[in-house]
PDB file of C-alpha atoms in Angstrom:
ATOM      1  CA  UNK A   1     105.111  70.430  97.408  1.00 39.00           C
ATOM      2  CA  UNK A   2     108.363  69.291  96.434  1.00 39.00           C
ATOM      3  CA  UNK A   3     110.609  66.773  94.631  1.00 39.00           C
ATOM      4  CA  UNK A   4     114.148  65.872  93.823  1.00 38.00           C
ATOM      5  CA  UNK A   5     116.625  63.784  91.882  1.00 38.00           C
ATOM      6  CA  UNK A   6     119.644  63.031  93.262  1.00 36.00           C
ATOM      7  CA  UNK A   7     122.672  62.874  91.356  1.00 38.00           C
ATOM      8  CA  UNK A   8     126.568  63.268  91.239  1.00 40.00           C
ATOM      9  CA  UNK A   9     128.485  66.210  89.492  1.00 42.00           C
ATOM     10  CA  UNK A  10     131.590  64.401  88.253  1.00 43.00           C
ATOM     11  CA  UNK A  11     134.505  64.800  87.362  1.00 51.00           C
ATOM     12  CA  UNK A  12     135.652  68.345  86.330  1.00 78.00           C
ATOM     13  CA  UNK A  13     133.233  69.434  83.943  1.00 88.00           C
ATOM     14  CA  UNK A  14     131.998  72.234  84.439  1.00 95.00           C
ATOM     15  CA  UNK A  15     128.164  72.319  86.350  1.00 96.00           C
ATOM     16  CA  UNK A  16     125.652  75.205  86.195  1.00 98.00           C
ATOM     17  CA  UNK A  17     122.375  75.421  87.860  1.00 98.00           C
ATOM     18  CA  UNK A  18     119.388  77.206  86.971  1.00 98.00           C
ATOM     19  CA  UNK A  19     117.001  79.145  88.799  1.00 98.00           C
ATOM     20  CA  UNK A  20     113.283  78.807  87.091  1.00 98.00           C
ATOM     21  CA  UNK A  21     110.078  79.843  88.013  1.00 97.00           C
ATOM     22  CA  UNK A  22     107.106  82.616  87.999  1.00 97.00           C
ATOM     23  CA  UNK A  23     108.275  86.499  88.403  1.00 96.00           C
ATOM     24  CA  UNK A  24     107.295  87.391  92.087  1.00 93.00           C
ATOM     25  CA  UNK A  25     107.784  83.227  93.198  1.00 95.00           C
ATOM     26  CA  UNK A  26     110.702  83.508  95.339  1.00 92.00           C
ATOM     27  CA  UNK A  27     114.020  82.946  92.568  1.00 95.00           C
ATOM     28  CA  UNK A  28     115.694  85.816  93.882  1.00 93.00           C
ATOM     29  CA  UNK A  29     115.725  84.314  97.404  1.00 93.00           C
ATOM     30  CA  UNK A  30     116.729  80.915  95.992  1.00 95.00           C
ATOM     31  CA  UNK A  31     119.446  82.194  94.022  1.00 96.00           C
ATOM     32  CA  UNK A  32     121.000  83.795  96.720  1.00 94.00           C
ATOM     33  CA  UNK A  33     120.785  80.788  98.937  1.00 96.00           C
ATOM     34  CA  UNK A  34     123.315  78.949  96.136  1.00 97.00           C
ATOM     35  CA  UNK A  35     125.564  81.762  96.350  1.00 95.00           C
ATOM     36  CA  UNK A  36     125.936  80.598 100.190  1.00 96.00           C
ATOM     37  CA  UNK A  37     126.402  77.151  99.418  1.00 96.00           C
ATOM     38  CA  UNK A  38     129.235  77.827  96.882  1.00 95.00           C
ATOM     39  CA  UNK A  39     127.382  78.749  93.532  1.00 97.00           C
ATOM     40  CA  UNK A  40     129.290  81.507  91.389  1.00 96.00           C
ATOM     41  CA  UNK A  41     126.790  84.171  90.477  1.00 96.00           C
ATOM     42  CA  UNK A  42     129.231  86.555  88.821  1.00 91.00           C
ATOM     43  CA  UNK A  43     130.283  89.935  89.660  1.00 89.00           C
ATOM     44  CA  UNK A  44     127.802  91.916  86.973  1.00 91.00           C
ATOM     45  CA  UNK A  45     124.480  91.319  88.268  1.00 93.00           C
ATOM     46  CA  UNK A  46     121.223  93.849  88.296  1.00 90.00           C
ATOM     47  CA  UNK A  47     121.852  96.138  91.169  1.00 88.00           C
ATOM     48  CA  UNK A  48     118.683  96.216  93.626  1.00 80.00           C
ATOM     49  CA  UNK A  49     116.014  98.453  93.270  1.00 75.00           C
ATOM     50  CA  UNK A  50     113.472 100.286  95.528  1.00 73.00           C
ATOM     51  CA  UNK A  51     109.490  99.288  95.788  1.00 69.00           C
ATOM     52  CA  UNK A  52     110.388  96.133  93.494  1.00 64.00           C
ATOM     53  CA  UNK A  53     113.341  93.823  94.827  1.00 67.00           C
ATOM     54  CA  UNK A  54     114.928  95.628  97.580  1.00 68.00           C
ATOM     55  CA  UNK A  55     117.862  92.902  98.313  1.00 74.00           C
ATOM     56  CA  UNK A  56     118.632  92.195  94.576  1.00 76.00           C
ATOM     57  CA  UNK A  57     117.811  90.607  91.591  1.00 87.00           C
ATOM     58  CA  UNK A  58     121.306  88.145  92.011  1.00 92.00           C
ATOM     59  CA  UNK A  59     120.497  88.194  87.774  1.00 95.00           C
ATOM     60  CA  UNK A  60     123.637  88.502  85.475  1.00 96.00           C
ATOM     61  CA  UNK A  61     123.127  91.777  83.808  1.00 96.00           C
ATOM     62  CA  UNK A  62     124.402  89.825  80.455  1.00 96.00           C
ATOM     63  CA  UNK A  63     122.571  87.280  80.422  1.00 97.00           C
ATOM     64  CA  UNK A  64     119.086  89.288  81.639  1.00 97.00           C
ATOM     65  CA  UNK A  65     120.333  91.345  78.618  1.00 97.00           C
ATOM     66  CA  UNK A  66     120.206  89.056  76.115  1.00 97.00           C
ATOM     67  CA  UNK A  67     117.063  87.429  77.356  1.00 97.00           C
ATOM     68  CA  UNK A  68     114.898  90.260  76.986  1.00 97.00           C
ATOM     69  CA  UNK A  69     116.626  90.497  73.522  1.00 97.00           C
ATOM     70  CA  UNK A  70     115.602  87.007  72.293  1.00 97.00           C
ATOM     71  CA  UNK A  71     112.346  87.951  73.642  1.00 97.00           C
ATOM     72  CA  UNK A  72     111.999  90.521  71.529  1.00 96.00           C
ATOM     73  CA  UNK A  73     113.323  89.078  68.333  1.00 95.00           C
ATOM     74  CA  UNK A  74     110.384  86.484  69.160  1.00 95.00           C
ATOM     75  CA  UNK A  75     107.950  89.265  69.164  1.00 95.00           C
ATOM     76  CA  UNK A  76     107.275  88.748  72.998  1.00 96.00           C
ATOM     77  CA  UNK A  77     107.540  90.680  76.120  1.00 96.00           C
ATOM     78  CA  UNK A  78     107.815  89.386  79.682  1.00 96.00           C
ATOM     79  CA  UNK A  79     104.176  89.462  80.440  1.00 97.00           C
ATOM     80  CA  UNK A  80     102.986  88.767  76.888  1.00 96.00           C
ATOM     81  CA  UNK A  81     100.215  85.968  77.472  1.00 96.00           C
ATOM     82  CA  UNK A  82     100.745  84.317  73.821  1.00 94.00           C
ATOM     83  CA  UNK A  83     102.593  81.319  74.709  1.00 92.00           C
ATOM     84  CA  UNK A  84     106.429  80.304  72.858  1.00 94.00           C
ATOM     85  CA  UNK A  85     106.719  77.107  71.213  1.00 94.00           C
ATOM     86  CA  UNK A  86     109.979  75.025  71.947  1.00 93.00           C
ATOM     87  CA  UNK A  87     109.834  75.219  67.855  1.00 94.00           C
ATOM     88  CA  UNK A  88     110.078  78.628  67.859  1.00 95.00           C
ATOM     89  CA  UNK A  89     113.268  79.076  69.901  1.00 95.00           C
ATOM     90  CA  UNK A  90     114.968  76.216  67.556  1.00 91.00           C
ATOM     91  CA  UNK A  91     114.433  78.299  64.300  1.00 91.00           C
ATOM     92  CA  UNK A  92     117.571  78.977  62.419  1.00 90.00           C
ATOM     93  CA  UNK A  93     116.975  82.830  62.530  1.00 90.00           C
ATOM     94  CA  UNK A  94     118.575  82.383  66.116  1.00 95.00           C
ATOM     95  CA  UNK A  95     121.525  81.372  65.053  1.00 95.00           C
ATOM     96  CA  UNK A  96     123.420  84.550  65.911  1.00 96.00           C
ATOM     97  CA  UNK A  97     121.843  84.642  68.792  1.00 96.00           C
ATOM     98  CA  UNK A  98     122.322  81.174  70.145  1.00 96.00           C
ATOM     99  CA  UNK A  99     126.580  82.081  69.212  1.00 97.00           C
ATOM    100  CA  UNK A 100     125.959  85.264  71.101  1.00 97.00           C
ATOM    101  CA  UNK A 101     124.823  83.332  74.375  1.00 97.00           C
ATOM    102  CA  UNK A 102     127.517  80.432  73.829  1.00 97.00           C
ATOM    103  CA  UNK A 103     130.171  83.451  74.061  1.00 97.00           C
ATOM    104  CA  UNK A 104     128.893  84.502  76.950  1.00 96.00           C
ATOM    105  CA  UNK A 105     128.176  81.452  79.082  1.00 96.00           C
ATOM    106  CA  UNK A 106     131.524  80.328  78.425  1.00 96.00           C
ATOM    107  CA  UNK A 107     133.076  83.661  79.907  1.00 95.00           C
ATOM    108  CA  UNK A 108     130.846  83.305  83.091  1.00 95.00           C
ATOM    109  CA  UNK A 109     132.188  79.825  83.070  1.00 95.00           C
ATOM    110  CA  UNK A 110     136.042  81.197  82.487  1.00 94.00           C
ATOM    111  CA  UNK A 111     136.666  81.235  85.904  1.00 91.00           C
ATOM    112  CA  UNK A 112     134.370  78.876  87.939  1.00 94.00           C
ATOM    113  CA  UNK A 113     133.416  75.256  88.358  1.00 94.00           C
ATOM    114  CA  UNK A 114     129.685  76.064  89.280  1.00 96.00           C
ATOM    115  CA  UNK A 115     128.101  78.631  88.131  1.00 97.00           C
ATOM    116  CA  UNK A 116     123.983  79.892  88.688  1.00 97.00           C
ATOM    117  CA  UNK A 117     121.557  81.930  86.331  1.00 97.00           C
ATOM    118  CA  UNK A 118     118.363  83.223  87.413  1.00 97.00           C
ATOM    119  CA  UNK A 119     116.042  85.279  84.705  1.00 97.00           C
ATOM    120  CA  UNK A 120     112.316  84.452  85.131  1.00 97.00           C
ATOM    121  CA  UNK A 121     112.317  84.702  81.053  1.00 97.00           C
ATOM    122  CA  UNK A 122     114.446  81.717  81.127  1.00 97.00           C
ATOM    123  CA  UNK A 123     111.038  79.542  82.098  1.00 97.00           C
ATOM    124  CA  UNK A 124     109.561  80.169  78.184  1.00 97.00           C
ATOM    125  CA  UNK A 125     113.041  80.384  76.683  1.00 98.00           C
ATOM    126  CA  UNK A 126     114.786  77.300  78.038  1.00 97.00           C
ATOM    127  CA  UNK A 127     114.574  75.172  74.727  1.00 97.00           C
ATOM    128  CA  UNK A 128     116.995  78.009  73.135  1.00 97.00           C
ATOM    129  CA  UNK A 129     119.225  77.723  76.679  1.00 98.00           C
ATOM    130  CA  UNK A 130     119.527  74.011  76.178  1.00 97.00           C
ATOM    131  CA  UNK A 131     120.720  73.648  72.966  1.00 96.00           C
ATOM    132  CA  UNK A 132     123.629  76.325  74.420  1.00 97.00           C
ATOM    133  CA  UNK A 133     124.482  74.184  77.496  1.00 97.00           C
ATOM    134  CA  UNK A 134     124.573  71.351  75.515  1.00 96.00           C
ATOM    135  CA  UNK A 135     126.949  72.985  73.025  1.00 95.00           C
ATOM    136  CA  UNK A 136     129.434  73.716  75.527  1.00 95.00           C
ATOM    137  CA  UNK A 137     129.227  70.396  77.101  1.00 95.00           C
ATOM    138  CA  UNK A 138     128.131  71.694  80.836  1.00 94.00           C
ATOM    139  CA  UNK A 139     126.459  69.644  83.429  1.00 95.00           C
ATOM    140  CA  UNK A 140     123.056  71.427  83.745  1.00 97.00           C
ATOM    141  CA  UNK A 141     120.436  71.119  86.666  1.00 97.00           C
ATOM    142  CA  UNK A 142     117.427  73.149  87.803  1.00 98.00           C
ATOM    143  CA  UNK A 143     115.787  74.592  90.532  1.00 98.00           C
ATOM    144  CA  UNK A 144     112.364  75.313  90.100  1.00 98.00           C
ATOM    145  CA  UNK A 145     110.526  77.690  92.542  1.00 97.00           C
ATOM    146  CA  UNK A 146     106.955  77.732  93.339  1.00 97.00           C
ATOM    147  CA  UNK A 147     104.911  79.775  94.896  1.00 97.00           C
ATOM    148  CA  UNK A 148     101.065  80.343  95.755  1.00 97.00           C
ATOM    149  CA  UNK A 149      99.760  81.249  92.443  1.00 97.00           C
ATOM    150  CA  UNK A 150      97.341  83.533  94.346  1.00 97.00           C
ATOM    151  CA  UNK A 151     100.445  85.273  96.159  1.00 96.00           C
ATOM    152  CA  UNK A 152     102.179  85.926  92.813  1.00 97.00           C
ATOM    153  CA  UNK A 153      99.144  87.125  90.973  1.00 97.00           C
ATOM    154  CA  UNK A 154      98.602  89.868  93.667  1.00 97.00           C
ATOM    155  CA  UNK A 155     102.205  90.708  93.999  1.00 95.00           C
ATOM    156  CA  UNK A 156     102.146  91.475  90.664  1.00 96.00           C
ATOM    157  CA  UNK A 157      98.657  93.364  90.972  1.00 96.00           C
ATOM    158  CA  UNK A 158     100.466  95.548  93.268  1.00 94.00           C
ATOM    159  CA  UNK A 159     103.860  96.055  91.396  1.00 92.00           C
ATOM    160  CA  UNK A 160     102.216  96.199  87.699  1.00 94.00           C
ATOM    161  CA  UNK A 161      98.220  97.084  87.933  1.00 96.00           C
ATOM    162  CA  UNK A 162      97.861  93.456  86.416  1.00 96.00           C
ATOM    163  CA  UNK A 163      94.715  92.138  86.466  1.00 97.00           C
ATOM    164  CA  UNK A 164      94.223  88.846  88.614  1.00 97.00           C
ATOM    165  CA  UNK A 165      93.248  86.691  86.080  1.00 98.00           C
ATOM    166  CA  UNK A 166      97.138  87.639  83.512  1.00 97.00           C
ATOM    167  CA  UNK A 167      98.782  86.566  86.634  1.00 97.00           C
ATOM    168  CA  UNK A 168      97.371  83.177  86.964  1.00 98.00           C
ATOM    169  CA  UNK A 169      97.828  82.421  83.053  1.00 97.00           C
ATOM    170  CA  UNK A 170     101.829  83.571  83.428  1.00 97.00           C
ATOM    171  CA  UNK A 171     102.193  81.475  86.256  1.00 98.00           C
ATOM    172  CA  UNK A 172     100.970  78.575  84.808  1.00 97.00           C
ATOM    173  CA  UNK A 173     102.879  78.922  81.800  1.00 96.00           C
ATOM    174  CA  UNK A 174     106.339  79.465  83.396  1.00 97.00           C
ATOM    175  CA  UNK A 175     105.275  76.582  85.951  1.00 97.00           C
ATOM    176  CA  UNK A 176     104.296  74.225  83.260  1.00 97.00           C
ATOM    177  CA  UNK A 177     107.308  75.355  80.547  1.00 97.00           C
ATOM    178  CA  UNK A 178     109.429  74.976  83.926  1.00 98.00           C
ATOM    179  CA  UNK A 179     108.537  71.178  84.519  1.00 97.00           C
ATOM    180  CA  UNK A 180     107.778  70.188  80.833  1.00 97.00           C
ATOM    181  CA  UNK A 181     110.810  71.171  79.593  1.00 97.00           C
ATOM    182  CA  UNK A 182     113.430  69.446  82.407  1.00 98.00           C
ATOM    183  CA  UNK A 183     111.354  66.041  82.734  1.00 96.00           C
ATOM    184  CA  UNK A 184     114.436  63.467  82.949  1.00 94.00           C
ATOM    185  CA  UNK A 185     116.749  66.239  84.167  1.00 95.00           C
ATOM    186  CA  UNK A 186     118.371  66.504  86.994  1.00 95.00           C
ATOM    187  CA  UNK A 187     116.091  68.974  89.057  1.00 96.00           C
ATOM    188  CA  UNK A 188     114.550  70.315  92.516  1.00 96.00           C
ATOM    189  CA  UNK A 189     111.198  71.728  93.338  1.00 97.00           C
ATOM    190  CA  UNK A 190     110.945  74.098  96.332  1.00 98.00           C
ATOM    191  CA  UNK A 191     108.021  75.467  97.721  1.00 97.00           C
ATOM    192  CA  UNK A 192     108.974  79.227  98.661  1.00 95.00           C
ATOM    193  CA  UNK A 193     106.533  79.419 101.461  1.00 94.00           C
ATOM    194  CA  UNK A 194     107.959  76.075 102.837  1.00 95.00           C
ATOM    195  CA  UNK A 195     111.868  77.663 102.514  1.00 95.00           C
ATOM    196  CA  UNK A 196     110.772  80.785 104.093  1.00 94.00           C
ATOM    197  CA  UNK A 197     109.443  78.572 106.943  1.00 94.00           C
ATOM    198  CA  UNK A 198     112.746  76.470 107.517  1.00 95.00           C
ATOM    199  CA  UNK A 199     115.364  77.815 105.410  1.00 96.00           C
ATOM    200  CA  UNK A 200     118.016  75.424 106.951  1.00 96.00           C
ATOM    201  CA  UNK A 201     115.820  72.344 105.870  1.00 96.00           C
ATOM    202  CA  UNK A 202     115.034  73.322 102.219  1.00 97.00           C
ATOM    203  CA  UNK A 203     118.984  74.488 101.543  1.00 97.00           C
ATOM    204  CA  UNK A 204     120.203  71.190 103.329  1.00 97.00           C
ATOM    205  CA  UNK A 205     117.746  69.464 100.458  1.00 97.00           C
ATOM    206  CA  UNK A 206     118.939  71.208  97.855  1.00 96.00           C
ATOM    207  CA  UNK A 207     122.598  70.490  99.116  1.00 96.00           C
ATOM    208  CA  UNK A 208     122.258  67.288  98.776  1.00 95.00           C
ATOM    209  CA  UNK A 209     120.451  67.244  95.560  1.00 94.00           C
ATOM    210  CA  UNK A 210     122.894  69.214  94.104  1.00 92.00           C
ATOM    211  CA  UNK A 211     126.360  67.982  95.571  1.00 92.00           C
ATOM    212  CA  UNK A 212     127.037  71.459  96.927  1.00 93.00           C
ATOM    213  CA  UNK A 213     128.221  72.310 100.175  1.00 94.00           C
ATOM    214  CA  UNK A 214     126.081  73.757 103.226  1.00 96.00           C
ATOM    215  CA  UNK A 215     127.143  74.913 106.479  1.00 96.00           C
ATOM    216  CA  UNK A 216     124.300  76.092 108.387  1.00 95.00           C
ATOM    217  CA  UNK A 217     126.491  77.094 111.271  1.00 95.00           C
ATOM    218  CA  UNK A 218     128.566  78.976 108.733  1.00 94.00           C
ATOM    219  CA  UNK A 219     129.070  82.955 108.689  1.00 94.00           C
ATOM    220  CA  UNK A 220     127.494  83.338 105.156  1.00 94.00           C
ATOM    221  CA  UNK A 221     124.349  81.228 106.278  1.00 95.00           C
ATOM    222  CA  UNK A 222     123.847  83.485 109.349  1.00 93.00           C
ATOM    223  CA  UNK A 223     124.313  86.656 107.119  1.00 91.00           C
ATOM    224  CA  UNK A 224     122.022  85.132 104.306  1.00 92.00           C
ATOM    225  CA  UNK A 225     119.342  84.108 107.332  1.00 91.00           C
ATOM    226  CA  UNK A 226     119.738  87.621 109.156  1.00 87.00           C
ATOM    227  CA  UNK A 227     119.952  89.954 106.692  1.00 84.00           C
ATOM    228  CA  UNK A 228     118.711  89.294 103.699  1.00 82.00           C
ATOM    229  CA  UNK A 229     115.618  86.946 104.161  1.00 82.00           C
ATOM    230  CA  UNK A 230     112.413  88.776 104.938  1.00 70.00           C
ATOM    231  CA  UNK A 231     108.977  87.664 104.890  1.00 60.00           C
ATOM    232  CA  UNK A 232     107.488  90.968 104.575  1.00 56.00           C
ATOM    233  CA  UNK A 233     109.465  91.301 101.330  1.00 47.00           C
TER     234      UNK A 233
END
């Protein structure tokens, strides 16, 4: 299950990509696949943690930070069912907010060309996210990760005590918000199962897609394939 849009990064403006998709889908895998094809992840991200993502989040702690803020301001968790309305992250009481997140983008961007974000929130928040890339002028594009509803709805059984059926409604939400809200952008689809089949196929795709560079005879491949991709996890 996949599809892609080709397209050119020109020029010098600056380009970030975006990681979307379900919690438990595979985004921290496909974020850290970037980072080996030249994608600047910063150096503040969530530090790993036992039982729940053992090789890393590869989330800016900022940006995570100021997600789970807007969600809050919106009256909404992460696993809130009640869906957000594109209208609702356009309101003028996020004003402040939207600032906030244009002062910080633009300090992740200080110092790189390309730069990724990954935060599962960003799948019901992207309208808000939008309006800031478009305010700084960046070249955005997405990669969206899906997974096996079923998969995700008993990871999250496991992790959380969720019932079956709350993980089915959030995936479909952050896989429909995911697609609805980048029609006519540039964008990828992977299927994680499919990239944790042949990794060296699905980053060569997203490569290409994505004018990056991939060496899959390269020392940071090998580590990435090696060490940190694992089925089991």
């Amino acid at each position: 299950i996949s599809m892609s849009r080709n397209f050119d990064v020109m020029g010098t403006q600056k380009h970030i990509v975006v990681v979307l998709g379900m919690h438990r889908s595979g985004t921290s895998a496909l974020t850290r696949a970037l980072k080996v094809m030249g994608v600047e992840l910063g150096t503040n991200l969530l530090p790993p943690m036992p039982g729940v993502n053992e090789k890393g989040f590869w989330e800016d702690v900022d940006i995570n930070a100021l997600n789970i803020e807007l969600l809050g301001v919106l009256g909404h968790d992460w696993h809130t069912l009640s869906p957000i309305f594109a209208e609702d992250l356009e309101s003028s009481a996020l004003s402040d907010m939207k600032l906030k997140a244009i002062d910080v983008l633009r300090k992740k961007l200080a110092s790189t060309q390309c730069f990724g974000m990954k935060d599962p929130r960003m799948a019901r928040l992207l309208p808000f996210w939008q309006s800031v890339f478009s305010h700084i002028n960046a070249h955005t594009s997405y990669v969206i990760s899906c997974r096996n509803p079923m998969s995700v709805a008993r990871s999250l059984t496991a992790r959380d005590g969720f019932a079956l059926e709350k993980g089915y409604l959030l995936w479909q939400e952050h896989m429909l918000n995911s697609l609805t809200w980048t029609e006519n952008c540039p964008r990828l689809v992977v299927d994680y199962d499919c990239f944790l089949d042949d990794p060296v196929k699905e980053m060569n795709r997203i490569s290409q897609s994505l004018g990056l560079s991939f060496n899959p005879k390269g020392a940071d491949f090998l580590e990435f394939e090696g060490e940190f991709l694992e089925r089991a996890l």
